[in-house]
mmCIF file of C-alpha atoms in Angstrom:
data_model
loop_
_atom_site.group_PDB
_atom_site.id
_atom_site.type_symbol
_atom_site.label_atom_id
_atom_site.label_comp_id
_atom_site.label_asym_id
_atom_site.label_seq_id
_atom_site.Cartn_x
_atom_site.Cartn_y
_atom_site.Cartn_z
ATOM 1 C CA UNK A 1 -0.008 -15.739 -18.384
ATOM 2 C CA UNK A 2 -0.982 -15.312 -14.691
ATOM 3 C CA UNK A 3 -4.574 -16.223 -13.888
ATOM 4 C CA UNK A 4 -6.762 -13.366 -12.677
ATOM 5 C CA UNK A 5 -7.387 -13.802 -8.931
ATOM 6 C CA UNK A 6 -11.042 -13.886 -7.915
ATOM 7 C CA UNK A 7 -12.000 -11.134 -5.486
ATOM 8 C CA UNK A 8 -13.485 -12.481 -2.259
ATOM 9 C CA UNK A 9 -17.229 -12.031 -1.792
ATOM 10 C CA UNK A 10 -17.342 -14.071 1.410
ATOM 11 C CA UNK A 11 -15.060 -14.289 4.427
ATOM 12 C CA UNK A 12 -15.968 -17.703 5.755
ATOM 13 C CA UNK A 13 -19.710 -17.576 6.382
ATOM 14 C CA UNK A 14 -19.774 -13.785 6.462
ATOM 15 C CA UNK A 15 -20.511 -11.817 3.278
ATOM 16 C CA UNK A 16 -17.893 -9.157 2.596
ATOM 17 C CA UNK A 17 -20.636 -6.532 2.541
ATOM 18 C CA UNK A 18 -21.583 -7.479 6.118
ATOM 19 C CA UNK A 19 -17.947 -7.385 7.241
ATOM 20 C CA UNK A 20 -17.497 -3.877 5.863
ATOM 21 C CA UNK A 21 -20.768 -2.620 7.358
ATOM 22 C CA UNK A 22 -20.305 -4.114 10.841
ATOM 23 C CA UNK A 23 -16.562 -4.138 11.453
ATOM 24 C CA UNK A 24 -14.466 -2.062 9.042
ATOM 25 C CA UNK A 25 -12.841 0.796 11.040
ATOM 26 C CA UNK A 26 -15.268 0.044 13.889
ATOM 27 C CA UNK A 27 -14.129 -2.975 15.898
ATOM 28 C CA UNK A 28 -11.919 -6.069 15.691
ATOM 29 C CA UNK A 29 -13.266 -9.189 14.006
ATOM 30 C CA UNK A 30 -12.065 -12.785 14.188
ATOM 31 C CA UNK A 31 -13.295 -14.836 11.244
ATOM 32 C CA UNK A 32 -12.613 -18.545 11.478
ATOM 33 C CA UNK A 33 -11.926 -20.314 8.158
ATOM 34 C CA UNK A 34 -12.271 -16.992 6.333
ATOM 35 C CA UNK A 35 -10.501 -18.691 3.416
ATOM 36 C CA UNK A 36 -11.581 -22.341 3.717
ATOM 37 C CA UNK A 37 -8.912 -24.802 2.639
ATOM 38 C CA UNK A 38 -6.293 -22.075 2.413
ATOM 39 C CA UNK A 39 -2.744 -23.391 2.136
ATOM 40 C CA UNK A 40 0.256 -21.084 2.352
ATOM 41 C CA UNK A 41 1.671 -20.241 -1.097
ATOM 42 C CA UNK A 42 4.884 -19.230 0.696
ATOM 43 C CA UNK A 43 7.487 -21.377 2.425
ATOM 44 C CA UNK A 44 10.020 -20.349 5.014
ATOM 45 C CA UNK A 45 12.816 -20.872 2.493
ATOM 46 C CA UNK A 46 11.087 -18.590 -0.023
ATOM 47 C CA UNK A 47 10.976 -15.826 2.562
ATOM 48 C CA UNK A 48 14.593 -16.413 3.547
ATOM 49 C CA UNK A 49 15.651 -16.087 -0.113
ATOM 50 C CA UNK A 50 13.688 -12.842 -0.532
ATOM 51 C CA UNK A 51 15.377 -11.328 2.519
ATOM 52 C CA UNK A 52 18.789 -11.723 0.847
ATOM 53 C CA UNK A 53 17.839 -9.395 -2.042
ATOM 54 C CA UNK A 54 18.728 -5.702 -2.150
ATOM 55 C CA UNK A 55 15.384 -4.600 -3.582
ATOM 56 C CA UNK A 56 13.321 -6.387 -0.909
ATOM 57 C CA UNK A 57 12.511 -4.692 2.401
ATOM 58 C CA UNK A 58 12.914 -7.121 5.296
ATOM 59 C CA UNK A 59 13.543 -7.170 9.046
ATOM 60 C CA UNK A 60 14.924 -9.841 11.334
ATOM 61 C CA UNK A 61 13.710 -9.536 14.928
ATOM 62 C CA UNK A 62 15.321 -11.720 17.542
ATOM 63 C CA UNK A 63 14.777 -12.017 21.262
ATOM 64 C CA UNK A 64 17.810 -13.800 22.674
ATOM 65 C CA UNK A 65 18.465 -13.972 26.419
ATOM 66 C CA UNK A 66 15.584 -11.560 27.023
ATOM 67 C CA UNK A 67 17.085 -8.867 24.783
ATOM 68 C CA UNK A 68 15.350 -7.597 21.631
ATOM 69 C CA UNK A 69 17.456 -7.113 18.502
ATOM 70 C CA UNK A 70 16.453 -5.701 15.120
ATOM 71 C CA UNK A 71 18.354 -6.089 11.863
ATOM 72 C CA UNK A 72 17.291 -4.681 8.508
ATOM 73 C CA UNK A 73 17.830 -6.529 5.219
ATOM 74 C CA UNK A 74 19.308 -7.365 2.889
ATOM 75 C CA UNK A 75 20.606 -10.143 5.120
ATOM 76 C CA UNK A 76 23.517 -12.496 4.606
ATOM 77 C CA UNK A 77 22.274 -16.092 4.661
ATOM 78 C CA UNK A 78 24.379 -16.781 7.738
ATOM 79 C CA UNK A 79 22.441 -14.128 9.698
ATOM 80 C CA UNK A 80 19.191 -16.116 9.558
ATOM 81 C CA UNK A 81 18.984 -18.277 12.689
ATOM 82 C CA UNK A 82 18.187 -21.956 12.726
ATOM 83 C CA UNK A 83 14.480 -22.751 12.511
ATOM 84 C CA UNK A 84 14.938 -24.919 15.589
ATOM 85 C CA UNK A 85 15.903 -21.886 17.657
ATOM 86 C CA UNK A 86 12.970 -20.253 19.434
ATOM 87 C CA UNK A 87 12.056 -16.595 19.717
ATOM 88 C CA UNK A 88 12.830 -14.988 16.339
ATOM 89 C CA UNK A 89 10.875 -13.772 13.344
ATOM 90 C CA UNK A 90 11.564 -12.573 9.803
ATOM 91 C CA UNK A 91 9.230 -10.010 8.220
ATOM 92 C CA UNK A 92 9.256 -9.463 4.455
ATOM 93 C CA UNK A 93 7.420 -6.413 3.102
ATOM 94 C CA UNK A 94 5.866 -6.073 -0.333
ATOM 95 C CA UNK A 95 5.752 -9.761 -1.149
ATOM 96 C CA UNK A 96 3.053 -8.867 -3.693
ATOM 97 C CA UNK A 97 5.693 -6.872 -5.599
ATOM 98 C CA UNK A 98 8.140 -9.765 -5.847
ATOM 99 C CA UNK A 99 6.084 -12.970 -6.089
ATOM 100 C CA UNK A 100 3.079 -13.569 -8.314
ATOM 101 C CA UNK A 101 1.543 -15.688 -5.549
ATOM 102 C CA UNK A 102 1.704 -12.604 -3.314
ATOM 103 C CA UNK A 103 0.091 -10.381 -5.937
ATOM 104 C CA UNK A 104 -2.662 -12.966 -6.454
ATOM 105 C CA UNK A 105 -3.380 -13.200 -2.742
ATOM 106 C CA UNK A 106 -3.542 -9.415 -2.307
ATOM 107 C CA UNK A 107 -5.813 -9.153 -5.355
ATOM 108 C CA UNK A 108 -8.380 -11.320 -3.593
ATOM 109 C CA UNK A 109 -8.937 -8.408 -1.196
ATOM 110 C CA UNK A 110 -9.745 -5.890 -3.936
ATOM 111 C CA UNK A 111 -13.246 -5.557 -2.497
ATOM 112 C CA UNK A 112 -11.432 -2.628 -0.864
ATOM 113 C CA UNK A 113 -10.191 0.197 -3.137
ATOM 114 C CA UNK A 114 -6.729 -0.112 -4.666
ATOM 115 C CA UNK A 115 -5.992 3.362 -3.330
ATOM 116 C CA UNK A 116 -6.267 1.931 0.192
ATOM 117 C CA UNK A 117 -4.508 -1.407 -0.320
ATOM 118 C CA UNK A 118 -0.847 -0.988 0.554
ATOM 119 C CA UNK A 119 1.064 -4.245 0.491
ATOM 120 C CA UNK A 120 1.322 -7.830 1.623
ATOM 121 C CA UNK A 121 3.789 -8.477 4.412
ATOM 122 C CA UNK A 122 4.588 -12.103 5.127
ATOM 123 C CA UNK A 123 6.309 -13.151 8.321
ATOM 124 C CA UNK A 124 7.940 -16.380 9.373
ATOM 125 C CA UNK A 125 8.362 -17.027 13.111
ATOM 126 C CA UNK A 126 9.985 -19.817 15.046
ATOM 127 C CA UNK A 127 8.281 -21.046 18.189
ATOM 128 C CA UNK A 128 7.636 -18.066 20.480
ATOM 129 C CA UNK A 129 8.651 -15.546 17.835
ATOM 130 C CA UNK A 130 6.923 -12.172 17.438
ATOM 131 C CA UNK A 131 7.540 -8.425 17.506
ATOM 132 C CA UNK A 132 5.969 -7.651 20.881
ATOM 133 C CA UNK A 133 2.813 -5.668 21.742
ATOM 134 C CA UNK A 134 2.371 -2.636 19.487
ATOM 135 C CA UNK A 135 -0.155 -0.352 17.791
ATOM 136 C CA UNK A 136 -0.580 0.341 14.067
ATOM 137 C CA UNK A 137 -1.990 3.584 12.709
ATOM 138 C CA UNK A 138 -3.705 1.770 9.822
ATOM 139 C CA UNK A 139 -6.174 -1.090 9.308
ATOM 140 C CA UNK A 140 -4.690 -4.549 9.094
ATOM 141 C CA UNK A 141 -5.947 -8.000 8.102
ATOM 142 C CA UNK A 142 -3.934 -10.846 9.638
ATOM 143 C CA UNK A 143 -4.324 -14.100 7.715
ATOM 144 C CA UNK A 144 -2.797 -17.217 9.216
ATOM 145 C CA UNK A 145 -1.067 -19.111 6.403
ATOM 146 C CA UNK A 146 0.822 -21.914 8.138
ATOM 147 C CA UNK A 147 1.040 -23.200 11.709
ATOM 148 C CA UNK A 148 -0.550 -21.380 14.631
ATOM 149 C CA UNK A 149 -0.199 -17.951 16.196
ATOM 150 C CA UNK A 150 -1.675 -16.658 19.454
ATOM 151 C CA UNK A 151 -3.021 -13.102 19.210
ATOM 152 C CA UNK A 152 -3.828 -10.875 22.178
ATOM 153 C CA UNK A 153 -5.492 -7.472 21.761
ATOM 154 C CA UNK A 154 -6.326 -4.365 23.817
ATOM 155 C CA UNK A 155 -8.883 -1.851 22.520
ATOM 156 C CA UNK A 156 -7.660 1.360 24.235
ATOM 157 C CA UNK A 157 -4.029 0.922 25.187
ATOM 158 C CA UNK A 158 -1.736 3.248 27.072
ATOM 159 C CA UNK A 159 0.448 4.694 24.253
ATOM 160 C CA UNK A 160 3.659 4.765 26.323
ATOM 161 C CA UNK A 161 6.431 2.633 24.832
ATOM 162 C CA UNK A 162 9.323 0.766 26.419
ATOM 163 C CA UNK A 163 12.357 3.076 26.261
ATOM 164 C CA UNK A 164 15.636 1.949 24.734
ATOM 165 C CA UNK A 165 14.244 -0.746 22.433
ATOM 166 C CA UNK A 166 14.790 -0.902 18.647
ATOM 167 C CA UNK A 167 11.030 -1.581 18.302
ATOM 168 C CA UNK A 168 8.034 0.487 19.397
ATOM 169 C CA UNK A 169 6.644 -1.878 22.030
ATOM 170 C CA UNK A 170 3.931 -0.871 24.488
ATOM 171 C CA UNK A 171 5.113 -0.584 28.059
ATOM 172 C CA UNK A 172 1.758 -1.398 29.687
ATOM 173 C CA UNK A 173 -0.060 -3.827 27.410
ATOM 174 C CA UNK A 174 -3.091 -5.399 29.126
ATOM 175 C CA UNK A 175 -4.674 -8.124 26.938
ATOM 176 C CA UNK A 176 -8.475 -8.116 26.850
ATOM 177 C CA UNK A 177 -9.078 -10.849 24.260
ATOM 178 C CA UNK A 178 -6.961 -13.755 23.077
ATOM 179 C CA UNK A 179 -7.260 -16.268 20.234
ATOM 180 C CA UNK A 180 -5.120 -18.903 18.553
ATOM 181 C CA UNK A 181 -5.366 -18.642 14.750
ATOM 182 C CA UNK A 182 -4.952 -21.602 12.412
ATOM 183 C CA UNK A 183 -4.488 -21.667 8.617
ATOM 184 C CA UNK A 184 -7.300 -19.820 6.862
ATOM 185 C CA UNK A 185 -8.352 -17.852 9.972
ATOM 186 C CA UNK A 186 -8.448 -14.057 9.657
ATOM 187 C CA UNK A 187 -8.159 -11.348 12.318
ATOM 188 C CA UNK A 188 -9.134 -7.777 11.410
ATOM 189 C CA UNK A 189 -7.864 -4.893 13.545
ATOM 190 C CA UNK A 190 -8.851 -1.233 13.065
ATOM 191 C CA UNK A 191 -6.254 1.490 13.654
ATOM 192 C CA UNK A 192 -5.237 1.994 17.274
ATOM 193 C CA UNK A 193 -6.003 -1.507 18.573
ATOM 194 C CA UNK A 194 -2.942 -2.872 20.368
ATOM 195 C CA UNK A 195 -1.971 -6.408 19.431
ATOM 196 C CA UNK A 196 0.688 -8.994 20.176
ATOM 197 C CA UNK A 197 1.162 -12.121 18.050
ATOM 198 C CA UNK A 198 3.291 -15.012 19.301
ATOM 199 C CA UNK A 199 4.034 -18.106 17.226
ATOM 200 C CA UNK A 200 2.849 -21.437 18.621
ATOM 201 C CA UNK A 201 5.473 -23.585 16.971
ATOM 202 C CA UNK A 202 6.724 -22.507 13.546
ATOM 203 C CA UNK A 203 4.254 -20.349 11.654
ATOM 204 C CA UNK A 204 3.752 -18.061 8.665
ATOM 205 C CA UNK A 205 1.363 -15.107 8.854
ATOM 206 C CA UNK A 206 0.218 -12.811 6.034
ATOM 207 C CA UNK A 207 -0.476 -9.200 6.942
ATOM 208 C CA UNK A 208 -2.537 -7.165 4.478
ATOM 209 C CA UNK A 209 -1.823 -3.513 5.253
ATOM 210 C CA UNK A 210 -3.686 -0.432 4.110
ATOM 211 C CA UNK A 211 -2.586 3.057 3.104
ATOM 212 C CA UNK A 212 -3.876 6.176 4.776
ATOM 213 C CA UNK A 213 -3.455 9.493 2.972
ATOM 214 C CA UNK A 214 -0.648 11.665 4.306
ATOM 215 C CA UNK A 215 -2.610 14.912 4.513
ATOM 216 C CA UNK A 216 0.454 17.145 4.806
ATOM 217 C CA UNK A 217 1.928 15.582 1.650
ATOM 218 C CA UNK A 218 -1.419 15.920 -0.085
ATOM 219 C CA UNK A 219 -1.570 19.623 0.777
ATOM 220 C CA UNK A 220 1.958 20.071 -0.566
ATOM 221 C CA UNK A 221 1.018 18.280 -3.792
ATOM 222 C CA UNK A 222 -2.035 20.525 -4.203
ATOM 223 C CA UNK A 223 0.172 23.547 -3.676
ATOM 224 C CA UNK A 224 2.563 22.300 -6.352
ATOM 225 C CA UNK A 225 -0.280 21.872 -8.824
ATOM 226 C CA UNK A 226 -1.353 25.438 -8.107
ATOM 227 C CA UNK A 227 2.199 26.711 -8.522
ATOM 228 C CA UNK A 228 2.217 25.245 -12.016
ATOM 229 C CA UNK A 229 -0.931 27.212 -12.910
ATOM 230 C CA UNK A 230 -0.305 30.315 -10.828
ATOM 231 C CA UNK A 231 -0.381 33.741 -12.402
ATOM 232 C CA UNK A 232 1.678 35.586 -9.847
ATOM 233 C CA UNK A 233 0.610 39.088 -8.871
ATOM 234 C CA UNK A 234 2.562 41.464 -6.701
ATOM 235 C CA UNK A 235 0.514 42.954 -3.828
ATOM 236 C CA UNK A 236 0.017 46.712 -4.187
ATOM 237 C CA UNK A 237 0.040 49.184 -1.318
ATOM 238 C CA UNK A 238 -2.903 51.572 -1.448
ATOM 239 C CA UNK A 239 -2.907 55.029 0.143
ATOM 240 C CA UNK A 240 0.260 54.366 2.086
ATOM 241 C CA UNK A 241 1.130 57.076 4.624
ATOM 242 C CA UNK A 242 4.179 57.704 6.812
ATOM 243 C CA UNK A 243 4.191 55.359 9.788
ATOM 244 C CA UNK A 244 5.147 56.247 13.351
ATOM 245 C CA UNK A 245 5.109 52.505 14.205
ATOM 246 C CA UNK A 246 7.519 50.858 11.707
ATOM 247 C CA UNK A 247 7.383 47.463 13.482
ATOM 248 C CA UNK A 248 3.607 47.183 13.091
ATOM 249 C CA UNK A 249 2.086 44.938 10.396
ATOM 250 C CA UNK A 250 -0.770 46.882 8.855
ATOM 251 C CA UNK A 251 -4.327 45.644 8.620
ATOM 252 C CA UNK A 252 -4.064 46.006 4.830
ATOM 253 C CA UNK A 253 -1.151 43.551 4.702
ATOM 254 C CA UNK A 254 -3.110 40.990 6.720
ATOM 255 C CA UNK A 255 -6.125 41.478 4.455
ATOM 256 C CA UNK A 256 -3.996 41.015 1.323
ATOM 257 C CA UNK A 257 -2.502 37.794 2.726
ATOM 258 C CA UNK A 258 -5.959 36.506 3.608
ATOM 259 C CA UNK A 259 -7.269 37.221 0.104
ATOM 260 C CA UNK A 260 -4.243 35.580 -1.518
ATOM 261 C CA UNK A 261 -4.622 32.410 0.553
ATOM 262 C CA UNK A 262 -8.346 32.236 -0.147
ATOM 263 C CA UNK A 263 -7.651 32.452 -3.866
ATOM 264 C CA UNK A 264 -5.201 29.577 -3.508
ATOM 265 C CA UNK A 265 -7.661 27.102 -2.024
ATOM 266 C CA UNK A 266 -7.340 23.976 -4.175
ATOM 267 C CA UNK A 267 -10.241 23.006 -6.384
ATOM 268 C CA UNK A 268 -11.921 19.605 -6.191
ATOM 269 C CA UNK A 269 -10.118 18.595 -9.382
ATOM 270 C CA UNK A 270 -6.719 19.621 -8.004
ATOM 271 C CA UNK A 271 -7.369 17.662 -4.813
ATOM 272 C CA UNK A 272 -8.320 14.596 -6.861
ATOM 273 C CA UNK A 273 -5.209 14.949 -9.016
ATOM 274 C CA UNK A 274 -2.955 15.193 -5.966
ATOM 275 C CA UNK A 275 -4.680 12.235 -4.291
ATOM 276 C CA UNK A 276 -4.362 10.071 -7.412
ATOM 277 C CA UNK A 277 -0.691 10.916 -7.751
ATOM 278 C CA UNK A 278 -0.008 10.138 -4.091
ATOM 279 C CA UNK A 279 -2.055 6.928 -3.941
ATOM 280 C CA UNK A 280 -0.583 5.514 -7.172
ATOM 281 C CA UNK A 281 3.031 6.266 -6.249
ATOM 282 C CA UNK A 282 5.013 3.002 -6.093
ATOM 283 C CA UNK A 283 7.044 2.051 -3.036
ATOM 284 C CA UNK A 284 10.567 3.614 -2.939
ATOM 285 C CA UNK A 285 12.318 0.318 -3.687
ATOM 286 C CA UNK A 286 10.170 -0.566 -6.688
ATOM 287 C CA UNK A 287 12.140 -0.860 -9.920
ATOM 288 C CA UNK A 288 10.383 -1.696 -13.169
ATOM 289 C CA UNK A 289 12.037 -3.915 -15.763
ATOM 290 C CA UNK A 290 11.670 -2.729 -19.372
ATOM 291 C CA UNK A 291 11.551 -5.485 -22.010
ATOM 292 C CA UNK A 292 15.011 -6.763 -22.938
ATOM 293 C CA UNK A 293 14.194 -6.297 -26.626
ATOM 294 C CA UNK A 294 11.281 -3.926 -27.018
ATOM 295 C CA UNK A 295 9.104 -4.278 -30.088
ATOM 296 C CA UNK A 296 8.832 -1.466 -32.591
ATOM 297 C CA UNK A 297 5.655 0.627 -32.092
ATOM 298 C CA UNK A 298 3.866 -0.789 -35.152
ATOM 299 C CA UNK A 299 4.581 -4.394 -34.177
ATOM 300 C CA UNK A 300 3.530 -3.701 -30.593
ATOM 301 C CA UNK A 301 0.220 -2.209 -31.798
ATOM 302 C CA UNK A 302 -0.526 -5.338 -33.850
ATOM 303 C CA UNK A 303 0.394 -7.656 -30.957
ATOM 304 C CA UNK A 304 -1.622 -5.630 -28.434
ATOM 305 C CA UNK A 305 -4.765 -5.676 -30.525
ATOM 306 C CA UNK A 306 -4.346 -9.401 -31.117
ATOM 307 C CA UNK A 307 -3.277 -10.588 -27.643
ATOM 308 C CA UNK A 308 -4.215 -7.898 -25.129
ATOM 309 C CA UNK A 309 -2.106 -6.726 -22.193
ATOM 310 C CA UNK A 310 -1.801 -7.005 -18.423
ATOM 311 C CA UNK A 311 -0.472 -4.657 -15.745
ATOM 312 C CA UNK A 312 2.853 -5.405 -14.148
ATOM 313 C CA UNK A 313 2.172 -6.522 -10.583
ATOM 314 C CA UNK A 314 4.058 -3.432 -9.320
ATOM 315 C CA UNK A 315 1.944 -1.003 -11.359
ATOM 316 C CA UNK A 316 -0.645 1.122 -9.547
ATOM 317 C CA UNK A 317 -3.339 2.523 -11.824
ATOM 318 C CA UNK A 318 -6.149 4.655 -10.359
ATOM 319 C CA UNK A 319 -8.864 6.978 -11.656
ATOM 320 C CA UNK A 320 -11.488 9.464 -10.568
ATOM 321 C CA UNK A 321 -14.072 10.938 -12.934
ATOM 322 C CA UNK A 322 -12.042 11.983 -16.003
ATOM 323 C CA UNK A 323 -8.629 11.862 -14.323
ATOM 324 C CA UNK A 324 -6.284 8.862 -14.411
ATOM 325 C CA UNK A 325 -2.892 8.319 -12.782
ATOM 326 C CA UNK A 326 -0.364 5.532 -13.263
ATOM 327 C CA UNK A 327 2.595 5.033 -10.926
ATOM 328 C CA UNK A 328 2.416 8.578 -9.594
ATOM 329 C CA UNK A 329 2.006 10.241 -13.003
ATOM 330 C CA UNK A 330 -1.154 11.921 -14.252
ATOM 331 C CA UNK A 331 -2.282 10.638 -17.628
ATOM 332 C CA UNK A 332 -2.637 13.362 -20.304
ATOM 333 C CA UNK A 333 -6.144 14.407 -21.294
ATOM 334 C CA UNK A 334 -7.935 11.618 -23.150
ATOM 335 C CA UNK A 335 -11.110 11.316 -25.141
ATOM 336 C CA UNK A 336 -14.161 9.568 -23.673
ATOM 337 C CA UNK A 337 -13.582 6.173 -25.346
ATOM 338 C CA UNK A 338 -9.912 6.158 -24.375
ATOM 339 C CA UNK A 339 -10.802 6.865 -20.741
ATOM 340 C CA UNK A 340 -13.362 4.068 -20.821
ATOM 341 C CA UNK A 341 -10.772 1.544 -22.042
ATOM 342 C CA UNK A 342 -8.204 2.589 -19.439
ATOM 343 C CA UNK A 343 -10.712 2.507 -16.578
ATOM 344 C CA UNK A 344 -11.579 -1.079 -17.510
ATOM 345 C CA UNK A 345 -7.840 -1.830 -17.686
ATOM 346 C CA UNK A 346 -7.341 -0.339 -14.211
ATOM 347 C CA UNK A 347 -10.227 -2.292 -12.658
ATOM 348 C CA UNK A 348 -9.439 -5.642 -14.280
ATOM 349 C CA UNK A 349 -5.640 -5.209 -14.535
ATOM 350 C CA UNK A 350 -5.986 -6.842 -17.943
ATOM 351 C CA UNK A 351 -6.842 -5.379 -21.342
ATOM 352 C CA UNK A 352 -8.552 -7.857 -23.614
ATOM 353 C CA UNK A 353 -7.619 -8.092 -27.269
ATOM 354 C CA UNK A 354 -9.618 -5.620 -29.328
ATOM 355 C CA UNK A 355 -9.358 -4.073 -32.732
ATOM 356 C CA UNK A 356 -9.219 -0.409 -33.689
ATOM 357 C CA UNK A 357 -7.677 1.127 -30.597
ATOM 358 C CA UNK A 358 -7.121 4.874 -31.184
ATOM 359 C CA UNK A 359 -3.605 5.894 -32.220
ATOM 360 C CA UNK A 360 -3.187 8.195 -29.184
ATOM 361 C CA UNK A 361 -4.070 5.340 -26.837
ATOM 362 C CA UNK A 362 -1.728 2.935 -28.625
ATOM 363 C CA UNK A 363 1.067 5.479 -28.261
ATOM 364 C CA UNK A 364 0.412 5.836 -24.526
ATOM 365 C CA UNK A 365 0.287 2.068 -23.986
ATOM 366 C CA UNK A 366 3.526 1.689 -25.921
ATOM 367 C CA UNK A 367 5.200 4.124 -23.511
ATOM 368 C CA UNK A 368 3.997 2.027 -20.580
ATOM 369 C CA UNK A 369 5.138 -1.184 -22.256
ATOM 370 C CA UNK A 370 8.583 0.304 -22.930
ATOM 371 C CA UNK A 371 8.837 1.329 -19.250
ATOM 372 C CA UNK A 372 7.871 -2.146 -18.018
ATOM 373 C CA UNK A 373 4.588 -0.930 -16.533
ATOM 374 C CA UNK A 374 2.478 -3.299 -18.659
ATOM 375 C CA UNK A 375 3.177 -6.510 -20.574
ATOM 376 C CA UNK A 376 1.646 -8.231 -23.563
ATOM 377 C CA UNK A 377 -0.488 -11.254 -22.788
#
């Protein structure tokens, strides 16, 4: 049974509360020894092995003879350069989805909401390796895991990019600050801050990325929820008269359209439902693994109430008020006690053994168990 990772309350000598109040989405922060004594749970070979797998998203970025090259995984083993060769890097996305050590590390940053935490990217770089100066549209925490990396930043960069490259690199990057990070050091960058990280010798860097809601997708999801509950009415023409201007749209038609759109404004509940669905949606490459030999429902109920359960590390479970969503699906209406149990499950990612769980809740948990979303302890 995996141990539950302890959420950080301090980043080095700085309380998390102070970090959020002073720096989060405001300005960059370098925190030396943010995780004192931190040793990388990942090796270069582990990352190389992950990059060979179909279900793992990875990129190999190489700068040979002054020319940038990008190759997407899965990679053949022969494509990975020698570690002695300078100027290349391997980036592996979603390490938290594939390695328990990755899930445990990401869980330490759950002082931020799960709806905002995206994934853990881990990169290996040979001496001089990096991806060039660039800008991210989301917050990022850069934790040095092994070796050293030199970071340069620019607060308000020129957005123009170098044409003809396979990467979005800034054409006129002018560094304003520069640091060399060592294991356990953490660099926080808000959205829009340009940065360039270059390995000083071999190094491994962990990048904790954050989701930002896609507002257009959220609006579409709200619209879909309304479509499911829409009682369609056909607009009626009132006091229509012969027109001498057939190409003209009448004021009445504009008024009817305005009234229809005003009626279709999503409610607070519909917005919350759409947001929960979007924020709990797993990554496209995520595949859950149902149990090889699933228990019968009655046996599962006995085992659950005796042993408890835990979320699969790929499961995303979120809630707001009375609404819950798991892996992009809204949970059917539940009674107060059932909601209470599931909210605790979502926050702790574990469900302790307890007697007398309601039959409806046992049935729901059995569905999740059968789908591989949760596991018995």
